[in-house]
Coordinates of C-alpha atoms and ligand atoms in Angstrom, one line a residue:
M1 CA 0.2 -0.1 0.1
P2 CA 1.4 3.2 -0.5
R3 CA 1.8 5.4 2.5
T4 CA 0.3 9.0 0.9
L5 CA -3.3 9.3 2.2
I6 CA -5.0 11.0 -0.4
E7 CA -8.2 13.4 0.1
P8 CA -10.8 10.8 -1.1
F9 CA -12.4 12.9 -3.1
R10 CA -11.8 15.1 -6.8
I11 CA -12.3 19.0 -7.1
K12 CA -15.5 19.7 -9.5
S13 CA -15.8 23.4 -8.0
V14 CA -13.3 26.2 -7.4
E15 CA -13.6 28.8 -4.9
P16 CA -10.7 31.0 -5.8
I17 CA -8.7 32.5 -2.6
R18 CA -7.0 35.8 -3.2
M19 CA -3.3 36.4 -2.5
T20 CA -2.2 39.7 -0.4
T21 CA 1.0 41.0 0.9
R22 CA 2.8 41.1 3.8
A23 CA 2.3 45.5 4.1
E24 CA -2.0 44.7 2.7
R25 CA -2.4 42.3 5.4
E26 CA -0.6 44.6 8.0
R27 CA -3.4 47.6 7.1
L28 CA -5.6 45.1 7.1
L29 CA -5.5 44.0 9.8
E30 CA -4.8 47.9 11.8
A31 CA -8.2 48.6 9.7
A32 CA -10.1 45.6 11.9
H33 CA -8.6 47.1 15.0
L34 CA -6.5 44.3 15.1
N35 CA -9.0 41.8 16.2
V36 CA -8.9 39.1 13.2
F37 CA -12.8 38.9 13.8
K38 CA -13.5 42.1 12.4
L39 CA -11.8 41.3 8.6
R40 CA -13.1 40.2 6.0
A41 CA -13.3 36.7 5.1
E42 CA -11.6 37.6 1.0
D43 CA -9.2 39.3 2.8
V44 CA -8.0 35.7 4.6
L45 CA -6.5 33.0 2.2
I46 CA -6.9 30.2 4.8
D47 CA -9.7 31.0 6.9
W48 CA -9.5 27.8 10.0
L49 CA -11.4 30.3 12.3
T50 CA -13.7 27.4 12.7
D51 CA -15.3 23.5 11.3
S52 CA -18.9 25.2 11.7
G53 CA -21.4 25.3 8.4
T54 CA -18.0 25.8 6.5
G55 CA -17.2 22.9 5.2
A56 CA -18.3 22.4 1.1
M57 CA -20.7 20.0 0.2
S58 CA -20.7 16.7 -2.5
S59 CA -21.7 17.2 -5.8
R60 CA -23.9 14.4 -4.1
Q61 CA -25.7 16.9 -1.6
W62 CA -26.0 19.3 -4.2
G63 CA -28.1 17.2 -6.6
A64 CA -29.8 17.2 -3.4
I65 CA -31.0 20.2 -2.8
M66 CA -33.0 20.1 -6.4
E67 CA -35.1 16.9 -5.1
G68 CA -36.3 19.4 -1.9
D69 CA -39.8 19.7 -1.7
E70 CA -40.5 23.2 -0.1
S71 CA -43.9 22.7 1.9
Y72 CA -44.6 24.3 4.7
A73 CA -46.2 20.7 6.6
G74 CA -45.7 17.6 6.2
A75 CA -42.6 17.9 3.3
R76 CA -40.8 14.8 1.3
S77 CA -38.0 15.8 2.6
F78 CA -38.5 15.5 5.9
F79 CA -39.1 12.2 5.5
R80 CA -36.4 11.0 4.3
L81 CA -34.2 13.1 6.8
E82 CA -36.7 11.4 9.6
A83 CA -35.4 7.8 8.2
V84 CA -31.2 8.7 8.2
V85 CA -31.6 10.5 11.4
R86 CA -33.6 7.1 12.8
D87 CA -31.3 4.7 11.4
I88 CA -28.1 6.3 13.3
T89 CA -29.8 7.3 16.2
G90 CA -32.3 4.6 17.0
M91 CA -34.8 7.3 18.2
K92 CA -38.4 7.8 18.0
H93 CA -38.7 11.2 17.7
F94 CA -37.1 13.4 15.5
V95 CA -37.6 17.2 15.3
P96 CA -34.7 19.9 12.5
T97 CA -33.6 22.7 14.1
H98 CA -32.3 26.1 12.4
Q99 CA -29.2 24.7 13.8
G100 CA -27.3 23.3 17.0
R101 CA -28.4 25.9 20.0
A102 CA -31.2 26.2 18.4
A103 CA -32.2 22.3 19.5
E104 CA -30.3 23.3 23.0
R105 CA -32.8 26.4 23.2
V106 CA -36.0 24.5 22.4
L107 CA -34.7 20.7 24.5
F108 CA -33.7 22.7 27.7
T109 CA -36.5 25.3 28.0
V110 CA -38.6 22.2 28.5
A111 CA -36.6 20.2 30.2
C112 CA -34.8 22.1 33.0
K113 CA -36.3 24.5 35.4
A114 CA -34.6 27.2 37.1
G115 CA -32.1 26.2 39.9
Q116 CA -30.8 22.8 38.8
L117 CA -28.1 21.3 37.6
V118 CA -26.6 19.8 34.2
P119 CA -22.9 17.8 34.6
N120 CA -21.2 17.1 31.3
N121 CA -17.6 16.5 30.4
C122 CA -17.1 20.2 29.3
H123 CA -20.6 22.1 28.3
F124 CA -19.6 23.9 24.9
D125 CA -20.5 27.7 25.4
T126 CA -23.8 27.6 23.7
T127 CA -25.1 25.4 25.9
R128 CA -23.7 26.7 28.6
A129 CA -25.0 29.5 27.9
N130 CA -28.7 28.4 26.7
L131 CA -28.9 26.5 30.7
E132 CA -27.5 30.1 32.5
V133 CA -30.4 31.5 30.6
L134 CA -32.7 29.5 32.3
G135 CA -31.2 29.4 35.8
V136 CA -30.0 26.6 35.3
E137 CA -25.5 25.3 36.4
A138 CA -23.5 23.6 34.2
L139 CA -21.2 21.9 35.2
D140 CA -18.5 20.5 33.2
L141 CA -16.6 17.7 34.5
V142 CA -13.5 16.2 32.6
I143 CA -11.6 13.8 33.3
A144 CA -8.1 15.0 34.5
E145 CA -6.4 14.6 32.4
G146 CA -8.9 17.0 30.0
L147 CA -7.5 19.8 31.1
Q148 CA -3.9 18.9 30.7
P149 CA -2.6 20.3 26.8
A150 CA 0.6 18.0 27.1
T151 CA -1.0 14.8 28.4
V152 CA -1.5 11.4 25.8
H153 CA -4.6 9.8 27.1
P154 CA -6.7 8.5 24.0
F155 CA -9.6 9.3 25.3
K156 CA -9.2 12.9 27.1
G157 CA -12.6 14.2 26.3
N158 CA -14.6 11.0 29.0
I159 CA -16.6 11.8 32.2
D160 CA -14.3 11.6 35.9
L161 CA -17.4 8.7 36.6
A162 CA -16.7 9.2 40.0
R163 CA -17.0 12.6 40.0
A164 CA -20.5 12.3 38.5
E165 CA -21.5 9.2 40.7
A166 CA -20.5 12.1 44.1
L167 CA -22.7 14.1 42.0
L168 CA -25.2 12.5 41.4
K169 CA -25.6 11.2 45.2
E170 CA -25.1 14.7 46.9
Q171 CA -27.1 16.9 44.9
G172 CA -29.6 14.2 42.1
D173 CA -32.6 16.4 42.9
R174 CA -31.4 18.5 41.0
I175 CA -30.4 17.3 38.0
P176 CA -33.3 16.9 35.0
F177 CA -30.5 14.9 33.0
G178 CA -27.2 13.9 32.0
M179 CA -25.0 15.5 29.4
L180 CA -22.0 14.3 26.8
T181 CA -20.1 15.8 24.6
V182 CA -18.8 14.1 21.8
T183 CA -16.3 14.8 20.8
N184 CA -15.2 17.7 23.3
N185 CA -15.1 20.8 21.5
T186 CA -13.8 23.1 24.3
G187 CA -11.4 20.3 25.4
G188 CA -9.6 20.4 22.5
G189 CA -12.3 18.2 20.0
Q190 CA -11.5 15.0 22.1
P191 CA -12.8 12.0 22.3
V192 CA -15.2 10.3 24.3
S193 CA -14.6 6.8 25.0
M194 CA -17.3 3.9 24.0
A195 CA -16.9 2.4 27.5
N196 CA -17.1 6.1 29.1
I197 CA -20.5 6.1 27.9
R198 CA -22.3 3.1 28.3
A199 CA -20.2 3.6 32.2
Y200 CA -21.9 7.2 32.3
A201 CA -25.0 5.3 30.6
A202 CA -25.4 2.9 33.9
L203 CA -24.3 5.2 36.3
L204 CA -27.2 8.2 35.6
E205 CA -29.5 5.0 35.0
R206 CA -29.1 3.7 38.9
H207 CA -30.3 7.3 39.5
G208 CA -32.9 7.6 36.9
K209 CA -32.2 10.7 35.2
P210 CA -31.9 9.8 31.3
L211 CA -28.3 10.4 29.5
I212 CA -29.0 13.7 26.3
L213 CA -25.8 13.4 24.0
D214 CA -24.6 16.6 22.1
V215 CA -23.5 15.0 19.1
C216 CA -22.2 18.0 16.6
R217 CA -19.1 15.8 16.0
F218 CA -20.5 11.8 16.1
C219 CA -18.2 10.5 13.3
E220 CA -14.6 12.2 14.5
N221 CA -15.7 10.3 18.0
A222 CA -16.8 7.0 16.3
M223 CA -14.2 7.4 14.3
F224 CA -11.7 7.7 17.1
I225 CA -13.7 5.0 19.0
K226 CA -12.7 2.0 16.0
M227 CA -9.3 3.2 15.6
R228 CA -7.8 3.1 20.0
E229 CA -10.9 1.4 21.4
P230 CA -9.8 -2.6 21.1
G231 CA -12.6 -4.2 20.3
Y232 CA -13.9 -2.2 17.6
E233 CA -11.6 -2.2 14.9
N234 CA -13.6 -3.7 12.4
V235 CA -16.9 -2.7 13.7
S236 CA -18.5 -0.3 10.7
I237 CA -18.8 3.5 11.5
K238 CA -22.7 3.5 11.2
A239 CA -22.8 0.4 13.7
I240 CA -20.6 2.3 16.2
A241 CA -22.5 5.5 15.9
Q242 CA -25.4 3.7 17.4
E243 CA -24.1 1.6 19.8
M244 CA -23.2 5.3 21.1
F245 CA -26.6 6.7 20.5
S246 CA -28.1 3.7 22.0
Y247 CA -26.9 4.3 25.8
A248 CA -28.5 7.5 24.8
D249 CA -32.2 9.0 25.3
G250 CA -32.4 11.8 23.6
A251 CA -29.1 14.3 21.5
T252 CA -28.8 18.0 20.2
M253 CA -27.1 18.3 17.2
S254 CA -25.4 20.9 14.9
A255 CA -25.5 19.5 11.5
K256 CA -23.0 22.1 10.6
K257 CA -20.6 20.4 11.6
D258 CA -20.4 16.4 10.9
G259 CA -23.9 16.5 8.7
M260 CA -22.1 18.3 6.4
V261 CA -24.1 21.2 6.0
N262 CA -23.5 24.9 6.1
I263 CA -26.8 25.0 8.8
G264 CA -29.0 22.9 10.5
G265 CA -29.6 21.1 13.6
F266 CA -31.7 18.3 15.0
I267 CA -33.3 17.0 18.4
V268 CA -33.4 13.6 19.5
L269 CA -35.3 12.0 21.9
R270 CA -36.6 8.2 22.5
S271 CA -39.2 8.8 25.0
D272 CA -42.9 10.8 24.4
E273 CA -42.3 12.4 27.7
W274 CA -40.7 16.0 26.3
M275 CA -42.5 15.9 23.2
E276 CA -45.5 17.5 23.3
A277 CA -44.6 20.1 24.7
V278 CA -40.4 20.3 22.3
R279 CA -42.8 21.0 19.1
N280 CA -44.7 23.0 20.9
L281 CA -42.0 25.2 21.2
E282 CA -40.7 24.2 17.8
I283 CA -44.1 26.1 16.7
L284 CA -43.7 28.8 18.0
T285 CA -39.9 29.9 17.8
E286 CA -38.6 27.7 14.7
G287 CA -40.9 26.7 12.1
F288 CA -43.1 24.0 11.9
P289 CA -41.4 20.6 12.8
T290 CA -41.1 19.1 9.8
Y291 CA -39.2 22.1 8.8
G292 CA -37.8 23.3 12.0
G293 CA -36.6 27.1 10.0
L294 CA -34.5 25.6 7.0
A295 CA -35.7 25.3 4.1
G296 CA -37.0 21.6 2.5
R297 CA -33.6 21.6 0.0
D298 CA -31.6 21.8 3.2
L299 CA -33.8 18.8 5.2
E300 CA -31.9 17.0 1.7
A301 CA -28.8 18.1 1.8
M302 CA -28.8 17.0 5.7
A303 CA -29.9 14.0 4.7
V304 CA -27.2 13.1 2.4
G305 CA -24.1 14.8 4.7
L306 CA -25.2 12.6 7.4
V307 CA -24.6 10.1 5.7
E308 CA -21.5 11.3 3.9
G309 CA -20.1 12.0 7.4
M310 CA -19.4 8.6 8.1
D311 CA -18.0 7.4 5.6
E312 CA -14.2 6.0 6.4
D313 CA -12.4 6.9 4.6
Y314 CA -13.1 10.8 4.8
L315 CA -12.7 10.2 8.4
R316 CA -9.2 8.2 8.2
Y317 CA -8.4 11.3 6.2
R318 CA -10.0 13.9 8.5
L319 CA -8.5 12.6 11.7
R320 CA -4.6 12.5 9.8
T321 CA -5.0 15.7 8.9
A322 CA -5.1 17.3 12.5
E323 CA -3.0 15.0 13.1
Y324 CA -0.1 15.6 10.2
L325 CA 0.0 19.9 11.1
G326 CA 0.7 17.8 14.7
E327 CA 4.1 16.5 14.1
R328 CA 4.9 19.1 11.7
L329 CA 4.7 21.9 14.7
D330 CA 6.1 19.6 16.5
A331 CA 9.4 18.9 14.4
A332 CA 9.3 22.9 14.4
G333 CA 9.8 23.2 18.2
I334 CA 5.8 24.3 18.7
G335 CA 3.9 22.7 21.6
F336 CA 0.2 22.2 20.9
V337 CA -3.3 19.9 22.8
R338 CA -2.0 16.2 22.0
P339 CA -3.0 14.7 20.8
T340 CA -4.8 16.3 18.0
G341 CA -8.1 16.2 17.9
G342 CA -11.0 15.5 15.2
H343 CA -11.2 19.0 14.2
A344 CA -8.9 20.6 15.4
V345 CA -5.1 21.2 16.6
Y346 CA -4.5 24.2 19.4
I347 CA -1.0 25.7 19.2
D348 CA 0.4 26.2 23.1
A349 CA 1.0 30.3 22.5
R350 CA 3.1 29.9 25.0
T351 CA 6.1 27.9 23.0
V352 CA 6.1 30.6 20.5
L353 CA 5.7 33.5 23.0
P354 CA 7.8 32.5 26.2
D355 CA 9.0 35.7 28.0
M356 CA 6.1 38.3 26.3
P357 CA 3.7 38.8 29.6
V358 CA -0.1 36.8 30.2
A359 CA -0.9 40.4 29.8
Q360 CA 0.3 41.6 26.6
Y361 CA -2.3 38.4 25.5
P362 CA 0.0 36.2 23.6
G363 CA -2.6 33.4 22.4
W364 CA -4.3 37.3 21.1
A365 CA -0.4 38.4 20.0
L366 CA 0.3 35.0 17.7
A367 CA -2.8 34.7 16.1
N368 CA -2.6 37.8 14.7
A369 CA 0.7 36.3 14.2
L370 CA 0.0 34.4 12.1
Y371 CA -2.6 36.1 10.2
L372 CA 0.5 38.8 9.2
E373 CA 2.6 35.8 8.4
G374 CA 0.9 34.2 5.7
G375 CA -3.3 35.5 6.4
I376 CA -3.9 33.0 8.5
R377 CA -7.2 32.9 10.7
G378 CA -7.6 30.8 13.8
V379 CA -8.6 32.0 16.9
E380 CA -7.4 32.6 20.5
I381 CA -8.3 30.6 23.4
G382 CA -6.5 32.8 26.2
S383 CA -7.2 35.6 28.3
V384 CA -9.5 37.8 26.2
M385 CA -11.8 34.6 25.4
F386 CA -12.1 33.9 29.5
G387 CA -10.6 36.6 30.7
K388 CA -12.5 40.3 32.5
R389 CA -11.8 43.8 32.7
L390 CA -13.1 43.8 36.4
D391 CA -14.8 46.6 37.4
D392 CA -12.3 48.6 39.2
G393 CA -9.6 48.2 35.9
R394 CA -8.5 44.8 37.2
E395 CA -7.8 42.2 35.3
T396 CA -8.2 38.2 35.0
F397 CA -6.7 35.4 33.1
H398 CA -7.5 32.2 31.3
S399 CA -5.2 29.3 32.7
M400 CA -4.3 28.5 28.6
E401 CA -2.8 31.2 25.8
L402 CA -3.6 28.9 23.0
V403 CA -4.9 29.1 18.7
R404 CA -7.7 27.5 17.4
L405 CA -6.5 26.2 13.9
A406 CA -10.2 24.3 13.4
F407 CA -10.9 22.8 9.9
P408 CA -13.6 23.7 7.7
R409 CA -14.6 19.1 6.5
R410 CA -13.3 19.1 3.1
M411 CA -11.9 21.9 1.7
Y412 CA -8.5 22.6 2.1
T413 CA -6.3 20.4 0.5
Q414 CA -2.2 19.1 2.0
S415 CA -0.3 21.9 0.0
H416 CA -2.2 24.0 2.3
F417 CA -1.9 21.8 5.1
D418 CA 1.8 22.4 4.3
Y419 CA 1.9 25.6 3.6
A420 CA 0.5 26.3 7.1
A421 CA 2.9 24.4 9.2
E422 CA 5.6 26.6 7.4
V423 CA 3.2 29.5 8.3
I424 CA 3.5 28.8 11.7
A425 CA 6.8 27.6 11.6
D426 CA 8.0 31.0 10.2
T427 CA 6.2 32.8 12.7
K428 CA 8.0 31.3 15.2
A429 CA 11.5 31.6 13.8
H430 CA 10.3 35.5 14.5
A431 CA 8.9 35.8 17.6
A432 CA 11.9 38.4 18.9
G433 CA 9.6 40.4 16.4
I434 CA 5.7 39.7 17.7
R435 CA 3.9 42.2 19.3
G436 CA 1.5 41.9 22.6
V437 CA -2.2 43.8 23.0
R438 CA -4.1 46.2 24.7
I439 CA -7.6 46.0 24.8
A440 CA -8.9 49.5 23.6
R441 CA -12.4 49.3 23.7
Q442 CA -14.8 46.3 24.6
P443 CA -18.4 45.4 25.7
K444 CA -19.2 43.6 28.9
Y445 CA -20.0 39.7 27.2
L446 CA -17.4 37.6 24.7
R447 CA -15.3 40.4 24.1
H448 CA -13.2 39.0 21.9
F449 CA -16.1 38.7 18.7
S450 CA -15.8 42.5 18.8
C451 CA -13.1 44.0 20.8
E452 CA -10.6 47.1 19.7
C453 CA -6.8 46.2 20.5
E454 CA -3.6 48.3 19.5
W455 CA -0.7 47.6 20.0
V456 CA 1.9 47.9 23.1
Ligands
PLP501 C1 -20.6 21.2 21.4 C2 -21.1 21.8 20.2 N1 -21.9 22.1 20.9 C3 -22.9 22.6 20.3 C4 -22.5 23.6 19.4 C5 -23.9 25.2 18.5 O1 -24.2 25.1 17.2 P1 -24.7 25.9 16.5 O2 -23.5 26.9 15.7 O3 -24.6 24.7 15.0 O4 -25.4 26.8 17.7 C6 -21.2 23.9 18.5 C7 -21.1 24.8 17.5 O5 -19.4 25.0 17.8 C8 -20.5 23.4 19.8 O6 -19.3 22.7 18.5

């Protein structure tokens, strides 16, 4: 067998990307107040801001779009998608939503009340926000290894079962259900093992609590199980996914990830308990439950995308891509969250800028430097995102200074990754010239999206 693992697709339609000069990028970044969120996408060469809704659809998906039935109620496209989702999840009830956070909002509004508590490995930020807005505490119980960037563990997304059990014993009356996010985005796109899902589900069941999965990246998680968990080497991705779902009572999904579409999501539930209220709330805010805020063509694209997302050749290439960039970074002496996850590589900015004070935001400085050096856009996950300016003017800082490079699906080829590896290595070589920033203007919440910065 040849050793080179190729992209398992060929390209039918292309979207040009624009080369810029360093002088141009310096001007554009200054005009964006040193905040890459404020850049125009056309001024970015390689856009690795997020893997959500940014991927390339296949010719089959574009073909299916023409089959979209745009009927308000009972559209053929709904039933086609429902059959695909039922086959994978085994759940009785399915309602589409316009994206993941809408699924969260609808389900949580029905299933939770103020004062309750939901344990998860790590809540994604919209999941946390949708619980907190209802007065529900969102508790992260990922295993200790999941919080140590340099520690290698095959399933760093696992939930700490001992802590979950203690919590269920002490505060079970506050817990409406347990959650598990596969893969664990907040913790570096790290997978959860089948053994962990099974044991957590059994633990919850002993306490009479349902398990709700956040399954944005269930295909990538299934592939990690196949590659790393003994006993699953010869099991198909679909069968692994079916087993993962078999332990759950329901799930929320942003199909903008492993659903391989640009927009869409859904809720699935096994029992009838919450269903009537979910359907009623859907009608109120998302749309009739057979379209859920989507066009019939979106439902068709999702029906095809969910099956393509489980393709093993695609998943092998997908996970290998992140691993490959990790190897190139390793060779250049750059630290990152290990092992690489499914959808992204998280660079440890402190290994590039060890002497930059945290008050100059080394993660943010590195994200800016990658854009200046080679037109690459990533996102800081550090003290701008998670730190705060207190009322007395003092700052709080995050424990890690990371830059996440998240890969849209089926969009960039190996030479894009080779180029990125060179840019990152060159950035490190020129690290002495990288400037820190101070925040000149910031909103009260989620400041990273819109803050304005100045060079220190
Ligand atoms: C784990 C996880 N859950 C939920 C969401 C929310 O999905 P959406 O962006 O479609 O609302 C995301 C999006 O990035 C995610 O990564």
